[in-house]
């Protein structure tokens, strides 16, 4: 064979079969100034809160300051300094230093200001309120999959904040980003997620659990490690089953029990499905709260004929039925659907609510609904966000579209026997 032809073919073959995986270089490079500053819920939200942020590796100390949110310009004089820890993550063409501090010893219900970093690189003062230590009305936000390009998602989280600036926290039910694995971390997608949230995530505590896309790895589908940016980027509770720290956890907030769990782990691993189920049962069995909300990525009932999250449904639905969980919030299906389901063997009558299940989506990636409809109301090609208020025996739920109009709403009333009645006033324009 012609020598040049041999060389040409060799280069072509090597190029085709031995090309090293291309590292995806981020567009978001850190500096000495703190960024990606996120408040995180803790398991004791009346007395503590966590904050995470990112810098470059020239910053060798993790410090933050916290003060009562006084009107004085001499705020720093009344602040105490709290030290935390950092870790470096190298990927996507960048090494970033992720910092984490937990503020403890807070006064329930008090307003605080905090700043992260020090000296010339200290952040501005952000403000928040600690939870009350007793049952008390509050509103929280919930957002489904934002996943991927945020050009259309940003307006949704900003609209949510504009409409509900006093929200106690924001739940994210997974697929915050589209890609993320041990080999392809996709820092640029995280950069966009943080950019969309901006200072909102620095003042409204984040409650997040991963979806399947925070584990996604096209090179190693069975392995599927949690995206390396998750634990450094958040400081979430570690009170779930062993190995599921910061992805499966619970907290009680002003009389409501929240159970947050990583359903993708349950689907991929039977042992995890069983330890998670046992853990959930413990939380439901010994539950001092009048209301219980569960949030995770994969719904019991899909809106797609091709999707069925059997491991999640078969393990958890009997517990949801037995203990009468009030509300189950899910993502994954990239549509909106809200319905109720009675416990097995019981027929829905009149205004009996059973458990209310909602699937929602906040980003522009949208699918069609083609399953046997279990829902009372559904949307496709619509980005949504939700605000849920709990006040005594009343839970008021509203879903809003990206324009800020009410797209769905219902009211649950807790009856003396612990069951719920549902009222669904027709959707109204709120503006
Ligand atoms: Fe998903
Ligand atoms: Fe998704």
CSV table of C-alpha atoms and ligand atoms in Angstrom, one decimal:
chain,number,residue,atom,x,y,z
A,1,UNK,CA,0.0,0.0,0.0
A,2,UNK,CA,1.2,3.5,-0.8
A,3,UNK,CA,3.1,4.8,2.3
A,4,UNK,CA,1.2,8.0,2.4
A,5,UNK,CA,-2.2,6.2,2.1
A,6,UNK,CA,-1.2,4.0,5.0
A,7,UNK,CA,-0.3,7.0,7.1
A,8,UNK,CA,-3.5,8.8,6.1
A,9,UNK,CA,-5.7,5.7,7.0
A,10,UNK,CA,-3.8,5.2,10.3
A,11,UNK,CA,-4.4,8.8,11.3
A,12,UNK,CA,-8.1,8.5,10.3
A,13,UNK,CA,-8.6,5.3,12.3
A,14,UNK,CA,-6.8,6.6,15.4
A,15,UNK,CA,-8.7,9.8,15.1
A,16,UNK,CA,-12.0,7.9,14.9
A,17,UNK,CA,-11.5,5.3,17.6
A,18,UNK,CA,-9.0,6.8,20.0
A,19,UNK,CA,-10.1,10.4,20.3
A,20,UNK,CA,-9.8,11.3,24.0
A,21,UNK,CA,-13.1,12.5,25.6
A,22,UNK,CA,-13.2,16.2,25.0
A,23,UNK,CA,-13.3,18.1,28.2
A,24,UNK,CA,-16.0,20.7,28.2
A,25,UNK,CA,-14.5,24.0,29.2
A,26,UNK,CA,-16.6,26.2,31.4
A,27,UNK,CA,-17.6,29.8,30.5
A,28,UNK,CA,-17.8,30.6,34.2
A,29,UNK,CA,-14.4,31.1,35.8
A,30,UNK,CA,-14.1,31.9,39.5
A,31,UNK,CA,-12.2,34.8,41.0
A,32,UNK,CA,-11.2,35.8,44.6
A,33,UNK,CA,-14.7,37.4,44.9
A,34,UNK,CA,-17.4,35.1,46.3
A,35,UNK,CA,-20.0,34.0,43.9
A,36,UNK,CA,-22.7,31.2,43.6
A,37,UNK,CA,-23.7,32.3,47.2
A,38,UNK,CA,-26.5,30.0,48.3
A,39,UNK,CA,-28.4,29.8,51.5
A,40,UNK,CA,-29.3,26.2,52.4
A,41,UNK,CA,-32.0,24.7,54.7
A,42,UNK,CA,-30.7,22.8,57.7
A,43,UNK,CA,-32.5,20.2,59.8
A,44,UNK,CA,-33.0,22.8,62.5
A,45,UNK,CA,-34.2,25.9,60.5
A,46,UNK,CA,-35.3,27.8,63.6
A,47,UNK,CA,-31.8,27.9,65.0
A,48,UNK,CA,-29.4,27.4,62.0
A,49,UNK,CA,-28.8,28.0,58.3
A,50,UNK,CA,-26.0,27.0,56.0
A,51,UNK,CA,-24.3,29.1,53.3
A,52,UNK,CA,-22.1,27.9,50.4
A,53,UNK,CA,-20.1,29.9,47.8
A,54,UNK,CA,-17.3,29.6,45.3
A,55,UNK,CA,-14.0,31.4,44.8
A,56,UNK,CA,-10.7,30.7,43.0
A,57,UNK,CA,-7.9,28.9,44.8
A,58,UNK,CA,-6.2,32.1,46.0
A,59,UNK,CA,-8.7,32.4,48.8
A,60,UNK,CA,-7.2,30.3,51.6
A,61,UNK,CA,-9.8,31.0,54.4
A,62,UNK,CA,-13.5,30.2,54.7
A,63,UNK,CA,-15.1,32.9,56.8
A,64,UNK,CA,-18.5,34.5,57.0
A,65,UNK,CA,-20.1,37.1,59.2
A,66,UNK,CA,-23.6,37.2,60.6
A,67,UNK,CA,-25.4,40.0,62.5
A,68,UNK,CA,-29.0,40.8,63.5
A,69,UNK,CA,-30.4,42.7,60.5
A,70,UNK,CA,-30.1,46.1,62.2
A,71,UNK,CA,-30.8,49.4,60.4
A,72,UNK,CA,-27.4,50.8,61.4
A,73,UNK,CA,-24.7,51.4,58.8
A,74,UNK,CA,-22.3,49.9,61.3
A,75,UNK,CA,-23.7,46.4,60.8
A,76,UNK,CA,-20.2,44.9,60.8
A,77,UNK,CA,-19.7,46.0,64.4
A,78,UNK,CA,-22.5,43.7,65.6
A,79,UNK,CA,-21.4,40.8,63.5
A,80,UNK,CA,-19.7,37.6,64.7
A,81,UNK,CA,-17.4,35.7,62.4
A,82,UNK,CA,-17.9,32.0,61.7
A,83,UNK,CA,-15.3,29.8,60.1
A,84,UNK,CA,-16.1,26.9,57.8
A,85,UNK,CA,-14.4,24.6,55.4
A,86,UNK,CA,-13.5,24.4,51.8
A,87,UNK,CA,-12.8,21.9,49.1
A,88,UNK,CA,-11.5,22.2,45.6
A,89,UNK,CA,-13.1,20.7,42.5
A,90,UNK,CA,-11.1,20.5,39.3
A,91,UNK,CA,-13.0,19.9,36.1
A,92,UNK,CA,-14.3,21.6,33.0
A,93,UNK,CA,-10.9,23.4,32.6
A,94,UNK,CA,-11.1,25.1,36.0
A,95,UNK,CA,-10.2,24.5,39.6
A,96,UNK,CA,-12.8,26.1,41.9
A,97,UNK,CA,-12.8,26.4,45.7
A,98,UNK,CA,-16.2,25.7,47.3
A,99,UNK,CA,-16.8,27.1,50.8
A,100,UNK,CA,-19.3,26.1,53.4
A,101,UNK,CA,-20.3,27.7,56.7
A,102,UNK,CA,-23.1,26.8,59.1
A,103,UNK,CA,-24.5,29.6,61.2
A,104,UNK,CA,-25.9,28.1,64.4
A,105,UNK,CA,-27.3,29.5,67.6
A,106,UNK,CA,-29.9,31.7,65.7
A,107,UNK,CA,-32.9,33.1,67.5
A,108,UNK,CA,-36.1,31.6,66.1
A,109,UNK,CA,-38.0,34.1,63.9
A,110,UNK,CA,-35.2,36.7,64.0
A,111,UNK,CA,-34.0,38.6,60.9
A,112,UNK,CA,-30.3,38.4,60.1
A,113,UNK,CA,-27.8,39.9,57.7
A,114,UNK,CA,-24.7,37.9,56.6
A,115,UNK,CA,-21.7,38.4,54.4
A,116,UNK,CA,-19.2,35.8,53.1
A,117,UNK,CA,-15.5,36.1,52.5
A,118,UNK,CA,-13.3,38.7,54.1
A,119,UNK,CA,-11.4,42.0,53.5
A,120,UNK,CA,-11.7,43.5,50.1
A,121,UNK,CA,-13.4,40.4,48.8
A,122,UNK,CA,-16.2,40.2,51.3
A,123,UNK,CA,-19.6,39.9,49.7
A,124,UNK,CA,-22.5,42.4,50.2
A,125,UNK,CA,-24.8,41.8,53.2
A,126,UNK,CA,-27.6,39.5,52.4
A,127,UNK,CA,-30.7,39.1,54.6
A,128,UNK,CA,-32.9,36.2,55.7
A,129,UNK,CA,-35.2,35.2,58.6
A,130,UNK,CA,-34.8,32.2,60.8
A,131,UNK,CA,-37.8,29.9,61.0
A,132,UNK,CA,-40.2,30.2,64.0
A,133,UNK,CA,-39.8,27.5,66.6
A,134,UNK,CA,-43.5,26.9,66.7
A,135,UNK,CA,-46.3,26.2,64.3
A,136,UNK,CA,-46.9,29.4,62.3
A,137,UNK,CA,-48.2,30.3,58.8
A,138,UNK,CA,-45.6,30.4,56.0
A,139,UNK,CA,-45.3,30.1,52.2
A,140,UNK,CA,-42.7,28.1,50.2
A,141,UNK,CA,-41.9,28.0,46.5
A,142,UNK,CA,-41.4,24.9,44.4
A,143,UNK,CA,-39.8,24.6,41.0
A,144,UNK,CA,-39.7,21.5,38.8
A,145,UNK,CA,-36.9,20.7,36.3
A,146,UNK,CA,-35.1,23.8,35.1
A,147,UNK,CA,-32.6,21.7,33.3
A,148,UNK,CA,-30.5,23.1,30.5
A,149,UNK,CA,-30.4,26.4,28.8
A,150,UNK,CA,-31.7,29.0,31.2
A,151,UNK,CA,-32.6,31.7,28.6
A,152,UNK,CA,-36.2,30.9,29.3
A,153,UNK,CA,-36.0,29.6,32.9
A,154,UNK,CA,-34.5,32.8,34.4
A,155,UNK,CA,-37.8,34.7,34.1
A,156,UNK,CA,-39.6,32.0,36.0
A,157,UNK,CA,-37.5,32.0,39.2
A,158,UNK,CA,-37.4,35.8,39.1
A,159,UNK,CA,-41.2,36.0,38.6
A,160,UNK,CA,-41.6,33.6,41.6
A,161,UNK,CA,-39.5,35.8,43.8
A,162,UNK,CA,-41.2,39.0,42.6
A,163,UNK,CA,-44.6,37.6,43.5
A,164,UNK,CA,-43.5,35.9,46.7
A,165,UNK,CA,-40.5,37.7,48.1
A,166,UNK,CA,-41.2,36.5,51.6
A,167,UNK,CA,-41.1,32.8,50.7
A,168,UNK,CA,-39.5,30.8,53.5
A,169,UNK,CA,-37.5,28.6,51.1
A,170,UNK,CA,-37.5,27.1,47.6
A,171,UNK,CA,-37.8,23.4,46.8
A,172,UNK,CA,-36.1,22.1,43.6
A,173,UNK,CA,-37.2,18.6,42.7
A,174,UNK,CA,-34.2,17.6,40.6
A,175,UNK,CA,-32.8,18.0,37.1
A,176,UNK,CA,-31.5,21.5,37.9
A,177,UNK,CA,-29.0,20.9,35.2
A,178,UNK,CA,-29.0,18.7,32.1
A,179,UNK,CA,-25.7,17.0,32.3
A,180,UNK,CA,-23.4,16.0,35.0
A,181,UNK,CA,-21.3,13.0,35.8
A,182,UNK,CA,-17.9,12.0,37.0
A,183,UNK,CA,-16.4,12.6,33.6
A,184,UNK,CA,-18.4,15.5,32.3
A,185,UNK,CA,-19.4,17.8,35.1
A,186,UNK,CA,-20.9,20.6,33.0
A,187,UNK,CA,-19.8,23.6,35.2
A,188,UNK,CA,-21.2,25.9,32.5
A,189,UNK,CA,-24.8,24.6,33.2
A,190,UNK,CA,-24.3,25.2,36.9
A,191,UNK,CA,-23.0,28.6,36.1
A,192,UNK,CA,-26.2,29.3,34.3
A,193,UNK,CA,-28.4,27.9,37.1
A,194,UNK,CA,-26.7,30.2,39.6
A,195,UNK,CA,-26.8,33.2,37.3
A,196,UNK,CA,-30.6,32.7,36.8
A,197,UNK,CA,-31.1,32.5,40.6
A,198,UNK,CA,-28.7,35.4,41.4
A,199,UNK,CA,-29.2,36.9,44.8
A,200,UNK,CA,-32.5,35.1,45.2
A,201,UNK,CA,-30.7,31.9,46.2
A,202,UNK,CA,-28.5,34.0,48.6
A,203,UNK,CA,-31.6,35.1,50.5
A,204,UNK,CA,-34.3,32.4,50.1
A,205,UNK,CA,-32.9,29.1,51.4
A,206,UNK,CA,-32.6,26.3,48.8
A,207,UNK,CA,-34.1,22.8,49.4
A,208,UNK,CA,-32.8,20.7,46.6
A,209,UNK,CA,-32.7,17.0,45.6
A,210,UNK,CA,-31.1,15.6,42.5
A,211,UNK,CA,-33.0,14.1,39.5
A,212,UNK,CA,-31.5,11.6,37.1
A,213,UNK,CA,-29.6,14.3,35.2
A,214,UNK,CA,-27.4,15.1,38.2
A,215,UNK,CA,-26.2,11.5,37.9
A,216,UNK,CA,-26.2,11.3,34.1
A,217,UNK,CA,-23.1,9.8,32.5
A,218,UNK,CA,-23.3,8.6,28.9
A,219,UNK,CA,-20.0,6.9,29.3
A,220,UNK,CA,-20.9,4.8,32.4
A,221,UNK,CA,-24.7,4.4,32.7
A,222,UNK,CA,-24.5,1.9,35.5
A,223,UNK,CA,-22.0,3.8,37.6
A,224,UNK,CA,-23.8,7.1,37.7
A,225,UNK,CA,-22.0,8.9,40.5
A,226,UNK,CA,-23.6,12.1,41.9
A,227,UNK,CA,-22.4,15.2,40.1
A,228,UNK,CA,-19.3,16.4,41.9
A,229,UNK,CA,-20.6,19.9,42.1
A,230,UNK,CA,-23.7,18.8,44.2
A,231,UNK,CA,-22.2,18.4,47.7
A,232,UNK,CA,-19.6,21.2,47.5
A,233,UNK,CA,-22.2,23.5,45.9
A,234,UNK,CA,-24.8,23.0,48.6
A,235,UNK,CA,-24.7,22.3,52.4
A,236,UNK,CA,-27.9,20.4,52.8
A,237,UNK,CA,-29.0,18.2,55.8
A,238,UNK,CA,-27.2,14.8,56.3
A,239,UNK,CA,-30.0,13.2,58.4
A,240,UNK,CA,-31.1,10.6,55.8
A,241,UNK,CA,-29.9,7.0,55.2
A,242,UNK,CA,-26.1,6.6,55.1
A,243,UNK,CA,-24.6,7.4,51.8
A,244,UNK,CA,-27.4,9.8,50.8
A,245,UNK,CA,-26.2,12.8,52.7
A,246,UNK,CA,-27.5,16.1,51.2
A,247,UNK,CA,-29.8,14.3,48.7
A,248,UNK,CA,-32.2,12.5,51.0
A,249,UNK,CA,-33.1,14.3,54.2
A,250,UNK,CA,-35.9,15.8,56.2
A,251,UNK,CA,-36.8,18.9,58.3
A,252,UNK,CA,-39.8,20.3,60.1
A,253,UNK,CA,-40.7,23.9,59.3
A,254,UNK,CA,-43.2,25.7,61.5
A,255,UNK,CA,-45.5,22.7,61.9
A,256,UNK,CA,-45.0,21.0,58.6
A,257,UNK,CA,-42.8,17.9,58.0
A,258,UNK,CA,-40.8,17.9,54.7
A,259,UNK,CA,-39.4,14.6,53.4
A,260,UNK,CA,-37.0,15.2,50.5
A,261,UNK,CA,-35.5,12.1,48.8
A,262,UNK,CA,-33.3,11.0,45.9
A,263,UNK,CA,-35.6,8.8,43.8
A,264,UNK,CA,-32.9,8.1,41.2
A,265,UNK,CA,-30.9,6.3,43.8
A,266,UNK,CA,-33.9,4.2,44.7
A,267,UNK,CA,-34.5,3.3,41.0
A,268,UNK,CA,-30.9,2.2,40.5
A,269,UNK,CA,-30.3,0.3,43.8
A,270,UNK,CA,-32.6,-2.0,45.6
A,271,UNK,CA,-30.7,-1.7,48.9
A,272,UNK,CA,-31.1,2.1,48.7
A,273,UNK,CA,-34.8,1.7,47.8
A,274,UNK,CA,-35.2,-0.4,50.9
A,275,UNK,CA,-33.2,1.8,53.3
A,276,UNK,CA,-35.0,4.9,52.0
A,277,UNK,CA,-38.4,3.3,52.5
A,278,UNK,CA,-37.5,2.3,56.0
A,279,UNK,CA,-36.3,5.8,56.8
A,280,UNK,CA,-39.5,7.4,55.3
A,281,UNK,CA,-41.7,5.1,57.4
A,282,UNK,CA,-39.8,6.1,60.6
A,283,UNK,CA,-40.5,9.8,59.7
A,284,UNK,CA,-44.2,9.2,59.0
A,285,UNK,CA,-44.8,6.9,62.0
A,286,UNK,CA,-43.4,9.4,64.5
A,287,UNK,CA,-44.6,12.6,63.0
A,288,UNK,CA,-45.6,15.5,65.3
A,289,UNK,CA,-46.7,17.7,62.5
A,290,UNK,CA,-50.2,18.2,61.2
A,291,UNK,CA,-49.1,18.5,57.6
A,292,UNK,CA,-46.6,16.4,55.6
A,293,UNK,CA,-45.1,17.2,52.2
A,294,UNK,CA,-42.9,14.9,50.2
A,295,UNK,CA,-40.7,16.0,47.3
A,296,UNK,CA,-38.6,13.9,44.9
A,297,UNK,CA,-37.9,13.7,41.2
A,298,UNK,CA,-39.6,10.6,39.8
A,299,UNK,CA,-43.5,10.7,40.1
A,300,UNK,CA,-45.5,7.6,41.2
A,301,UNK,CA,-47.8,8.3,38.2
A,302,UNK,CA,-46.2,9.4,35.0
A,303,UNK,CA,-47.7,11.7,32.3
A,304,UNK,CA,-45.9,9.6,29.7
A,305,UNK,CA,-47.0,6.2,28.5
A,306,UNK,CA,-43.3,5.2,28.1
A,307,UNK,CA,-42.3,6.0,31.7
A,308,UNK,CA,-43.0,4.1,34.9
A,309,UNK,CA,-41.1,4.6,38.1
A,310,UNK,CA,-42.2,1.3,39.6
A,311,UNK,CA,-39.5,1.1,42.3
A,312,UNK,CA,-40.4,4.5,43.7
A,313,UNK,CA,-44.2,3.9,43.6
A,314,UNK,CA,-44.2,0.3,44.9
A,315,UNK,CA,-41.9,1.2,47.9
A,316,UNK,CA,-43.4,4.6,48.8
A,317,UNK,CA,-47.0,4.7,47.8
A,318,UNK,CA,-48.2,2.2,50.5
A,319,UNK,CA,-46.6,4.5,53.1
A,320,UNK,CA,-48.1,7.7,51.6
A,321,UNK,CA,-51.5,6.0,51.7
A,322,UNK,CA,-51.1,4.5,55.2
A,323,UNK,CA,-49.9,7.7,56.9
A,324,UNK,CA,-52.0,10.2,54.7
A,325,UNK,CA,-49.2,12.3,53.3
A,326,UNK,CA,-50.9,15.5,52.1
A,327,UNK,CA,-48.9,16.6,49.1
A,328,UNK,CA,-46.3,14.9,46.8
A,329,UNK,CA,-44.3,17.1,44.5
A,330,UNK,CA,-42.4,15.7,41.5
A,331,UNK,CA,-40.6,16.6,38.3
A,332,UNK,CA,-39.0,14.4,35.6
A,333,UNK,CA,-41.9,14.4,33.1
A,334,UNK,CA,-41.5,17.9,31.7
A,335,UNK,CA,-45.2,18.7,31.8
A,336,UNK,CA,-47.7,19.9,34.4
A,337,UNK,CA,-50.2,17.5,36.0
A,338,UNK,CA,-52.2,17.7,39.2
A,339,UNK,CA,-54.4,14.9,40.5
A,340,UNK,CA,-55.4,13.1,43.7
A,341,UNK,CA,-55.3,9.5,44.5
A,342,UNK,CA,-57.1,7.7,47.3
A,343,UNK,CA,-55.4,4.9,49.3
A,344,UNK,CA,-55.7,1.5,47.6
A,345,UNK,CA,-59.2,0.1,47.8
A,346,UNK,CA,-60.9,3.4,48.6
A,347,UNK,CA,-63.1,5.2,46.1
A,348,UNK,CA,-62.9,9.0,45.8
A,349,UNK,CA,-66.1,10.7,46.8
A,350,UNK,CA,-67.1,14.3,46.8
A,351,UNK,CA,-64.4,16.6,48.1
A,352,UNK,CA,-62.3,13.9,49.8
A,353,UNK,CA,-58.7,14.7,48.7
A,354,UNK,CA,-56.6,11.7,49.4
A,355,UNK,CA,-53.1,12.6,48.6
A,356,UNK,CA,-52.5,15.4,46.0
A,357,UNK,CA,-49.8,14.6,43.5
A,358,UNK,CA,-48.3,17.3,41.3
A,359,UNK,CA,-45.7,17.0,38.5
A,360,UNK,CA,-44.3,20.3,37.3
A,361,UNK,CA,-41.6,21.9,35.2
A,362,UNK,CA,-39.9,25.3,35.3
A,363,UNK,CA,-37.6,25.1,32.3
A,364,UNK,CA,-38.2,25.2,28.5
A,365,UNK,CA,-37.6,21.4,27.9
A,366,UNK,CA,-41.1,20.1,27.5
A,367,UNK,CA,-42.7,16.8,26.7
A,368,UNK,CA,-46.2,15.7,25.6
A,369,UNK,CA,-48.7,14.1,27.9
A,370,UNK,CA,-49.8,10.7,26.6
A,371,UNK,CA,-50.3,8.4,29.6
A,372,UNK,CA,-53.7,7.3,30.8
A,373,UNK,CA,-54.7,10.6,32.5
A,374,UNK,CA,-54.7,10.3,36.3
A,375,UNK,CA,-54.7,14.1,36.6
A,376,UNK,CA,-57.6,16.6,37.0
A,377,UNK,CA,-55.6,19.4,35.2
A,378,UNK,CA,-52.6,19.3,33.0
A,379,UNK,CA,-50.5,21.6,30.8
A,380,UNK,CA,-47.8,21.0,28.2
A,381,UNK,CA,-45.3,23.5,26.7
A,382,UNK,CA,-45.9,25.7,29.8
A,383,UNK,CA,-43.2,26.7,32.3
A,384,UNK,CA,-44.5,27.0,35.8
A,385,UNK,CA,-43.6,27.7,39.4
A,386,UNK,CA,-45.6,27.1,42.5
A,387,UNK,CA,-46.3,28.9,45.8
A,388,UNK,CA,-47.8,26.9,48.7
A,389,UNK,CA,-49.1,28.5,51.9
A,390,UNK,CA,-49.8,26.6,55.0
A,391,UNK,CA,-51.9,28.3,57.7
A,392,UNK,CA,-53.5,26.3,60.5
A,393,UNK,CA,-55.9,23.8,59.0
A,394,UNK,CA,-55.6,25.3,55.5
A,395,UNK,CA,-53.1,24.6,52.7
A,396,UNK,CA,-53.4,26.9,49.7
A,397,UNK,CA,-51.6,25.9,46.6
A,398,UNK,CA,-51.1,28.0,43.5
A,399,UNK,CA,-49.2,27.2,40.3
A,400,UNK,CA,-48.3,30.2,38.2
A,401,UNK,CA,-47.2,30.4,34.6
A,402,UNK,CA,-44.2,32.4,33.4
A,403,UNK,CA,-46.3,35.5,32.9
A,404,UNK,CA,-47.3,35.4,36.6
A,405,UNK,CA,-50.9,34.3,35.9
A,406,UNK,CA,-52.5,31.6,38.1
A,407,UNK,CA,-52.5,28.4,36.1
A,408,UNK,CA,-53.9,26.1,38.8
A,409,UNK,CA,-55.0,26.3,42.4
A,410,UNK,CA,-56.6,24.3,45.1
A,411,UNK,CA,-57.2,24.5,48.9
A,412,UNK,CA,-56.9,21.6,51.2
A,413,UNK,CA,-58.7,21.8,54.5
A,414,UNK,CA,-57.6,19.4,57.3
A,415,UNK,CA,-60.7,17.8,58.9
A,416,UNK,CA,-60.9,16.7,62.6
A,417,UNK,CA,-60.2,13.1,61.6
A,418,UNK,CA,-57.0,14.1,59.8
A,419,UNK,CA,-58.4,13.6,56.3
A,420,UNK,CA,-58.4,16.5,53.8
A,421,UNK,CA,-61.1,18.1,51.8
A,422,UNK,CA,-60.1,19.7,48.5
A,423,UNK,CA,-61.6,22.8,46.9
A,424,UNK,CA,-60.6,23.8,43.4
A,425,UNK,CA,-61.7,27.3,42.6
A,426,UNK,CA,-61.4,27.8,38.9
A,427,UNK,CA,-58.1,29.3,37.9
A,428,UNK,CA,-58.2,33.0,37.9
A,429,UNK,CA,-55.8,35.7,36.5
A,430,UNK,CA,-54.1,37.2,39.5
A,431,UNK,CA,-53.1,40.4,37.8
B,1,LIG,FE1,-35.5,13.6,35.1
B,2,LIG,FE1,-35.8,16.4,33.6
